[in-house]
PDB file of C-alpha atoms in Angstrom:
ATOM      1  CA  MET R   1     -55.301  14.989  63.122  1.00 56.00           C
ATOM      2  CA  ASP R   2     -55.563  12.415  65.498  1.00 79.00           C
ATOM      3  CA  ALA R   3     -58.678  11.234  67.346  1.00 81.00           C
ATOM      4  CA  GLU R   4     -60.583  13.269  70.562  1.00 89.00           C
ATOM      5  CA  VAL R   5     -63.499  11.979  72.724  1.00 91.00           C
ATOM      6  CA  SER R   6     -66.372  14.148  73.856  1.00 92.00           C
ATOM      7  CA  VAL R   7     -68.701  13.659  76.573  1.00 93.00           C
ATOM      8  CA  VAL R   8     -72.315  15.546  76.667  1.00 94.00           C
ATOM      9  CA  LYS R   9     -75.143  15.886  78.354  1.00 93.00           C
ATOM     10  CA  LEU R  10     -77.836  17.178  76.419  1.00 89.00           C
ATOM     11  CA  ALA R  11     -81.442  18.035  77.681  1.00 80.00           C
ATOM     12  CA  GLY R  12     -83.276  17.218  74.265  1.00 73.00           C
ATOM     13  CA  GLY R  13     -82.950  15.984  70.605  1.00 77.00           C
ATOM     14  CA  THR R  14     -83.725  12.770  69.012  1.00 91.00           C
ATOM     15  CA  ASP R  15     -81.652   9.826  67.995  1.00 95.00           C
ATOM     16  CA  LEU R  16     -82.080  10.475  64.376  1.00 96.00           C
ATOM     17  CA  GLN R  17     -81.534  14.108  64.735  1.00 94.00           C
ATOM     18  CA  ASN R  18     -78.040  13.118  66.473  1.00 94.00           C
ATOM     19  CA  VAL R  19     -77.220  10.262  64.032  1.00 95.00           C
ATOM     20  CA  ASN R  20     -78.363  12.938  60.899  1.00 94.00           C
ATOM     21  CA  MET R  21     -75.918  15.945  62.224  1.00 92.00           C
ATOM     22  CA  TRP R  22     -73.055  13.483  61.991  1.00 91.00           C
ATOM     23  CA  ASN R  23     -74.074  12.205  58.452  1.00 90.00           C
ATOM     24  CA  GLN R  24     -74.169  15.976  57.228  1.00 88.00           C
ATOM     25  CA  GLN R  25     -70.354  16.325  59.289  1.00 86.00           C
ATOM     26  CA  LEU R  26     -69.183  13.103  56.953  1.00 86.00           C
ATOM     27  CA  LYS R  27     -71.087  13.963  53.776  1.00 83.00           C
ATOM     28  CA  LEU R  28     -73.196  11.136  54.207  1.00 87.00           C
ATOM     29  CA  PRO R  29     -76.507  10.745  53.354  1.00 91.00           C
ATOM     30  CA  GLU R  30     -79.538  11.200  55.951  1.00 94.00           C
ATOM     31  CA  THR R  31     -81.271   8.413  57.279  1.00 95.00           C
ATOM     32  CA  THR R  32     -84.844   7.795  58.045  1.00 96.00           C
ATOM     33  CA  GLU R  33     -86.492   6.604  61.361  1.00 96.00           C
ATOM     34  CA  ALA R  34     -87.363   3.499  59.806  1.00 96.00           C
ATOM     35  CA  GLY R  35     -83.088   3.062  58.799  1.00 95.00           C
ATOM     36  CA  LEU R  36     -82.414   4.390  62.376  1.00 96.00           C
ATOM     37  CA  ASP R  37     -81.752   0.660  63.734  1.00 95.00           C
ATOM     38  CA  LYS R  38     -79.321  -0.189  60.733  1.00 95.00           C
ATOM     39  CA  VAL R  39     -77.263   2.935  60.781  1.00 94.00           C
ATOM     40  CA  ALA R  40     -76.884   3.088  64.662  1.00 96.00           C
ATOM     41  CA  PRO R  41     -78.093   0.128  66.015  1.00 96.00           C
ATOM     42  CA  VAL R  42     -79.004  -0.322  70.182  1.00 96.00           C
ATOM     43  CA  GLU R  43     -76.205  -2.077  71.999  1.00 94.00           C
ATOM     44  CA  SER R  44     -75.546  -3.148  75.619  1.00 92.00           C
ATOM     45  CA  LEU R  45     -72.596  -1.970  76.471  1.00 88.00           C
ATOM     46  CA  GLY R  46     -71.879  -2.738  80.302  1.00 85.00           C
ATOM     47  CA  ALA R  47     -74.720  -1.336  82.422  1.00 84.00           C
ATOM     48  CA  ASN R  48     -75.577   1.039  79.627  1.00 85.00           C
ATOM     49  CA  LYS R  49     -77.512   0.458  76.624  1.00 90.00           C
ATOM     50  CA  ALA R  50     -76.394   2.493  73.517  1.00 94.00           C
ATOM     51  CA  ARG R  51     -77.560   3.224  70.310  1.00 95.00           C
ATOM     52  CA  VAL R  52     -74.048   2.900  68.646  1.00 96.00           C
ATOM     53  CA  PHE R  53     -73.162   5.298  65.735  1.00 96.00           C
ATOM     54  CA  ASP R  54     -69.864   4.504  63.369  1.00 93.00           C
ATOM     55  CA  GLY R  55     -69.775   6.115  60.385  1.00 91.00           C
ATOM     56  CA  SER R  56     -66.822   7.466  57.968  1.00 87.00           C
ATOM     57  CA  THR R  57     -66.107   9.191  54.627  1.00 79.00           C
ATOM     58  CA  VAL R  58     -63.068   9.988  52.367  1.00 66.00           C
ATOM     59  CA  ASP R  59     -62.542  14.016  52.312  1.00 63.00           C
ATOM     60  CA  LYS R  60     -59.984  15.634  50.155  1.00 54.00           C
ATOM     61  CA  VAL R  61     -57.986  18.302  52.147  1.00 54.00           C
ATOM     62  CA  ILE R  62     -55.169  20.403  50.295  1.00 48.00           C
ATOM     63  CA  ASN R  63     -52.960  17.466  48.711  1.00 49.00           C
ATOM     64  CA  ASN R  64     -53.761  14.452  51.167  1.00 55.00           C
ATOM     65  CA  THR R  65     -56.452  12.265  51.521  1.00 56.00           C
ATOM     66  CA  PHE R  66     -58.474  12.839  55.058  1.00 57.00           C
ATOM     67  CA  ARG R  67     -60.375   9.961  55.923  1.00 71.00           C
ATOM     68  CA  GLY R  68     -62.893  10.666  58.828  1.00 85.00           C
ATOM     69  CA  ARG R  69     -64.861   8.599  60.976  1.00 91.00           C
ATOM     70  CA  ILE R  70     -67.281   9.056  64.014  1.00 93.00           C
ATOM     71  CA  LEU R  71     -67.926   6.727  66.236  1.00 95.00           C
ATOM     72  CA  ALA R  72     -70.395   7.810  69.030  1.00 96.00           C
ATOM     73  CA  ALA R  73     -72.903   6.462  71.616  1.00 96.00           C
ATOM     74  CA  ILE R  74     -76.861   7.705  72.301  1.00 96.00           C
ATOM     75  CA  ILE R  75     -77.257   6.645  75.794  1.00 94.00           C
ATOM     76  CA  HIS R  76     -80.332   7.862  77.483  1.00 91.00           C
ATOM     77  CA  HIS R  77     -80.374   7.771  81.146  1.00 87.00           C
ATOM     78  CA  ASN R  78     -83.379   9.374  83.454  1.00 84.00           C
ATOM     79  CA  ASP R  79     -84.586  12.461  81.344  1.00 82.00           C
ATOM     80  CA  SER R  80     -81.295  13.372  79.756  1.00 87.00           C
ATOM     81  CA  VAL R  81     -79.555  12.164  76.507  1.00 92.00           C
ATOM     82  CA  TRP R  82     -75.650  11.359  77.267  1.00 94.00           C
ATOM     83  CA  ILE R  83     -73.559  11.510  73.631  1.00 95.00           C
ATOM     84  CA  VAL R  84     -70.037  10.030  74.099  1.00 95.00           C
ATOM     85  CA  ARG R  85     -68.230  10.392  70.599  1.00 95.00           C
ATOM     86  CA  LEU R  86     -64.721   9.389  69.185  1.00 94.00           C
ATOM     87  CA  LYS R  87     -64.111  11.521  66.170  1.00 91.00           C
ATOM     88  CA  GLY R  88     -60.952  11.922  63.945  1.00 89.00           C
ATOM     89  CA  GLU R  89     -58.776  10.328  61.118  1.00 86.00           C
ATOM     90  CA  HIS R  90     -60.293   6.506  60.389  1.00 84.00           C
ATOM     91  CA  ASN R  91     -56.920   4.820  61.293  1.00 85.00           C
ATOM     92  CA  HIS R  92     -56.780   6.785  64.897  1.00 88.00           C
ATOM     93  CA  VAL R  93     -60.588   6.291  65.740  1.00 90.00           C
ATOM     94  CA  GLU R  94     -60.050   2.245  64.776  1.00 89.00           C
ATOM     95  CA  MET R  95     -57.068   2.181  66.974  1.00 91.00           C
ATOM     96  CA  GLU R  96     -59.204   3.378  69.567  1.00 92.00           C
ATOM     97  CA  MET R  97     -62.479   1.938  69.437  1.00 90.00           C
ATOM     98  CA  ALA R  98     -61.899  -1.204  71.799  1.00 93.00           C
ATOM     99  CA  ASN R  99     -60.585   1.545  74.399  1.00 93.00           C
ATOM    100  CA  PHE R 100     -64.032   3.653  73.336  1.00 92.00           C
ATOM    101  CA  ARG R 101     -66.527   0.688  74.130  1.00 92.00           C
ATOM    102  CA  SER R 102     -64.471  -0.345  77.292  1.00 93.00           C
ATOM    103  CA  PHE R 103     -65.076   3.557  78.563  1.00 92.00           C
ATOM    104  CA  ILE R 104     -68.770   3.322  77.607  1.00 92.00           C
ATOM    105  CA  SER R 105     -69.404  -0.039  79.252  1.00 92.00           C
ATOM    106  CA  SER R 106     -67.596   1.415  82.192  1.00 92.00           C
ATOM    107  CA  LEU R 107     -69.987   4.777  82.725  1.00 88.00           C
ATOM    108  CA  GLN R 108     -71.966   5.079  85.767  1.00 86.00           C
ATOM    109  CA  LEU R 109     -74.540   7.885  84.958  1.00 83.00           C
ATOM    110  CA  PRO R 110     -75.608  10.055  87.864  1.00 78.00           C
TER     111      PRO R 110
END
């Protein structure tokens, strides 16, 4: 598995719900509202302020070890929430991390 990028505009949902959804996908423990800033701190990326989640796990997949990783940014803009997510094998996500951050920094949301 390589890495894939997705960009989604949501009408609702909380940062905590999104972070816990990714934790669940990675088989990581849920976080609480009090722990949210530690798990997904808010960062300035260009003109955008984004809550950035970076989680990974090791999971066994038929005779191989798959190390999955999700790097995601939650951007609140006007009345919408934009999710930019990079998901895939740990090393592939790591190789694309600088490009991912550069992409988020360059976003000009409508």
